[in-house]
Structures are given as C-alpha cells and as structure tokens.
mmCIF file of C-alpha atoms in Angstrom:
data_model
loop_
_atom_site.group_PDB
_atom_site.id
_atom_site.type_symbol
_atom_site.label_atom_id
_atom_site.label_comp_id
_atom_site.label_asym_id
_atom_site.label_seq_id
_atom_site.Cartn_x
_atom_site.Cartn_y
_atom_site.Cartn_z
ATOM 1 C CA UNK A 1 -87.700 74.768 29.867
ATOM 2 C CA UNK A 2 -86.743 76.574 33.303
ATOM 3 C CA UNK A 3 -84.196 74.674 35.361
ATOM 4 C CA UNK A 4 -86.900 73.871 38.292
ATOM 5 C CA UNK A 5 -88.838 71.610 35.585
ATOM 6 C CA UNK A 6 -88.083 67.949 35.687
ATOM 7 C CA UNK A 7 -89.134 65.745 32.588
ATOM 8 C CA UNK A 8 -90.102 62.261 33.768
ATOM 9 C CA UNK A 9 -89.211 59.252 31.713
ATOM 10 C CA UNK A 10 -90.469 55.619 32.296
ATOM 11 C CA UNK A 11 -87.261 55.413 33.468
ATOM 12 C CA UNK A 12 -87.272 57.905 36.304
ATOM 13 C CA UNK A 13 -90.951 56.512 37.196
ATOM 14 C CA UNK A 14 -90.031 53.169 37.593
ATOM 15 C CA UNK A 15 -86.758 53.881 39.887
ATOM 16 C CA UNK A 16 -88.853 56.104 42.088
ATOM 17 C CA UNK A 17 -91.144 53.133 42.349
ATOM 18 C CA UNK A 18 -88.322 50.864 42.848
ATOM 19 C CA UNK A 19 -87.091 53.303 45.472
ATOM 20 C CA UNK A 20 -90.680 52.984 47.253
ATOM 21 C CA UNK A 21 -90.601 49.421 47.626
ATOM 22 C CA UNK A 22 -87.301 49.157 49.059
ATOM 23 C CA UNK A 23 -88.927 51.594 51.687
ATOM 24 C CA UNK A 24 -91.398 49.731 52.207
ATOM 25 C CA UNK A 25 -89.628 46.604 52.598
ATOM 26 C CA UNK A 26 -86.964 47.939 54.801
ATOM 27 C CA UNK A 27 -86.477 46.295 58.271
ATOM 28 C CA UNK A 28 -84.782 49.695 58.832
ATOM 29 C CA UNK A 29 -88.062 51.554 58.747
ATOM 30 C CA UNK A 30 -91.015 52.225 61.343
ATOM 31 C CA UNK A 31 -93.896 50.788 60.933
ATOM 32 C CA UNK A 32 -95.664 54.175 60.045
ATOM 33 C CA UNK A 33 -92.622 54.487 57.127
ATOM 34 C CA UNK A 34 -93.378 51.282 55.451
ATOM 35 C CA UNK A 35 -97.377 51.921 56.088
ATOM 36 C CA UNK A 36 -96.542 55.247 53.748
ATOM 37 C CA UNK A 37 -94.726 53.562 51.540
ATOM 38 C CA UNK A 38 -97.138 50.709 50.795
ATOM 39 C CA UNK A 39 -99.861 53.243 50.424
ATOM 40 C CA UNK A 40 -97.921 55.804 48.151
ATOM 41 C CA UNK A 41 -97.471 52.213 45.993
ATOM 42 C CA UNK A 42 -100.912 51.429 45.952
ATOM 43 C CA UNK A 43 -102.119 54.503 44.862
ATOM 44 C CA UNK A 44 -99.984 54.297 41.970
ATOM 45 C CA UNK A 45 -101.505 50.920 41.595
ATOM 46 C CA UNK A 46 -104.854 51.881 41.464
ATOM 47 C CA UNK A 47 -104.447 54.554 39.762
ATOM 48 C CA UNK A 48 -102.486 52.708 36.731
ATOM 49 C CA UNK A 49 -105.148 49.963 36.983
ATOM 50 C CA UNK A 50 -108.069 52.469 36.427
ATOM 51 C CA UNK A 51 -106.433 53.633 33.162
ATOM 52 C CA UNK A 52 -105.848 50.184 31.769
ATOM 53 C CA UNK A 53 -109.728 49.956 32.579
ATOM 54 C CA UNK A 54 -110.275 53.520 30.315
ATOM 55 C CA UNK A 55 -107.920 52.151 27.869
ATOM 56 C CA UNK A 56 -109.714 48.512 27.866
ATOM 57 C CA UNK A 57 -113.470 50.417 27.396
ATOM 58 C CA UNK A 58 -112.083 52.924 24.792
ATOM 59 C CA UNK A 59 -111.059 49.993 22.628
ATOM 60 C CA UNK A 60 -113.927 47.630 23.275
ATOM 61 C CA UNK A 61 -115.738 50.559 22.059
ATOM 62 C CA UNK A 62 -114.377 50.693 18.911
ATOM 63 C CA UNK A 63 -113.987 47.283 18.108
ATOM 64 C CA UNK A 64 -117.987 47.222 19.110
ATOM 65 C CA UNK A 65 -117.856 50.647 16.788
ATOM 66 C CA UNK A 66 -116.204 48.136 13.781
ATOM 67 C CA UNK A 67 -118.657 45.706 14.161
ATOM 68 C CA UNK A 68 -121.859 48.298 12.967
ATOM 69 C CA UNK A 69 -119.246 49.125 10.100
ATOM 70 C CA UNK A 70 -119.478 45.993 7.622
ATOM 71 C CA UNK A 71 -120.831 46.420 3.980
ATOM 72 C CA UNK A 72 -123.986 44.844 3.077
ATOM 73 C CA UNK A 73 -122.543 44.281 -0.143
ATOM 74 C CA UNK A 74 -119.083 42.465 0.066
ATOM 75 C CA UNK A 75 -119.464 42.028 3.861
ATOM 76 C CA UNK A 76 -115.924 43.687 4.892
ATOM 77 C CA UNK A 77 -115.069 46.072 6.959
ATOM 78 C CA UNK A 78 -116.128 49.627 5.869
ATOM 79 C CA UNK A 79 -114.744 51.222 9.172
ATOM 80 C CA UNK A 80 -111.093 52.433 8.094
ATOM 81 C CA UNK A 81 -112.679 53.686 4.548
ATOM 82 C CA UNK A 82 -112.657 57.298 3.665
ATOM 83 C CA UNK A 83 -115.945 58.810 3.777
ATOM 84 C CA UNK A 84 -115.053 59.783 0.171
ATOM 85 C CA UNK A 85 -115.200 56.219 -0.856
ATOM 86 C CA UNK A 86 -118.662 55.225 1.436
ATOM 87 C CA UNK A 87 -122.514 55.980 0.508
ATOM 88 C CA UNK A 88 -123.445 55.105 4.057
ATOM 89 C CA UNK A 89 -121.289 53.389 7.233
ATOM 90 C CA UNK A 90 -122.864 50.167 5.438
ATOM 91 C CA UNK A 91 -121.730 49.983 1.786
ATOM 92 C CA UNK A 92 -118.709 51.039 0.511
ATOM 93 C CA UNK A 93 -118.922 53.606 -3.103
ATOM 94 C CA UNK A 94 -117.394 50.584 -5.142
ATOM 95 C CA UNK A 95 -119.937 48.049 -4.019
ATOM 96 C CA UNK A 96 -122.788 50.199 -4.634
ATOM 97 C CA UNK A 97 -121.865 50.593 -8.725
ATOM 98 C CA UNK A 98 -121.677 46.884 -8.714
ATOM 99 C CA UNK A 99 -124.858 46.402 -7.190
ATOM 100 C CA UNK A 100 -126.024 48.928 -9.251
ATOM 101 C CA UNK A 101 -124.280 47.392 -12.238
ATOM 102 C CA UNK A 102 -126.057 43.650 -11.271
ATOM 103 C CA UNK A 103 -129.780 45.303 -11.615
ATOM 104 C CA UNK A 104 -129.307 46.472 -15.002
#
C-alpha cells in the first residue's frame, strides 16, 4: 500500500458523515453550504437504502429458493444438503433408500 492510499473503516465513514451533518446544521454556514452538505448526506442515504433493498431482495430470493428444496419423503429441507447426498432437489439419498425399502 502506498502513502496515498487511505483505508476506510466504518468508524472513518461514520465520522465523515457526522462532520457533514455538523456542517449541514451549522448556523455559521451559508444556505448554499448547508444545502451542499445536506445533498451529500442524502446521496449517501439513498445509496445505503438501495444497497439494503438489494440485500433484502437477494435474501428473499434465497428464501423462495429454500421453499422449493423440500424433500418429498421426509418433508425436511434439502437446500443445505450436499449434492452427493441428494437424488434430486426434492429427495434426500437416505430418504430414497428408505422409500425403496418400503416398496419391497
């Protein structure tokens, strides 16, 4: 890492946002300067909100996927099961053996 690269930690980011907030509410600044800092804060807030929505959608897609991965034999989830232990997304290998034994 060279001298010109700065690592950003959550603490650095929060401190910067606090600084922008202080500038946005300062009575010592002109309306133009306060407005500038309000705009910066709003841009950050919007970006964070958009990232939260994406994460929420991704989590919802995974939850929806999990609902499709239920074993027809035992009714338990197959979503986290290694492929080596599945006959299909809806049937554990062990359940397939039990099912086959019941048929005999």
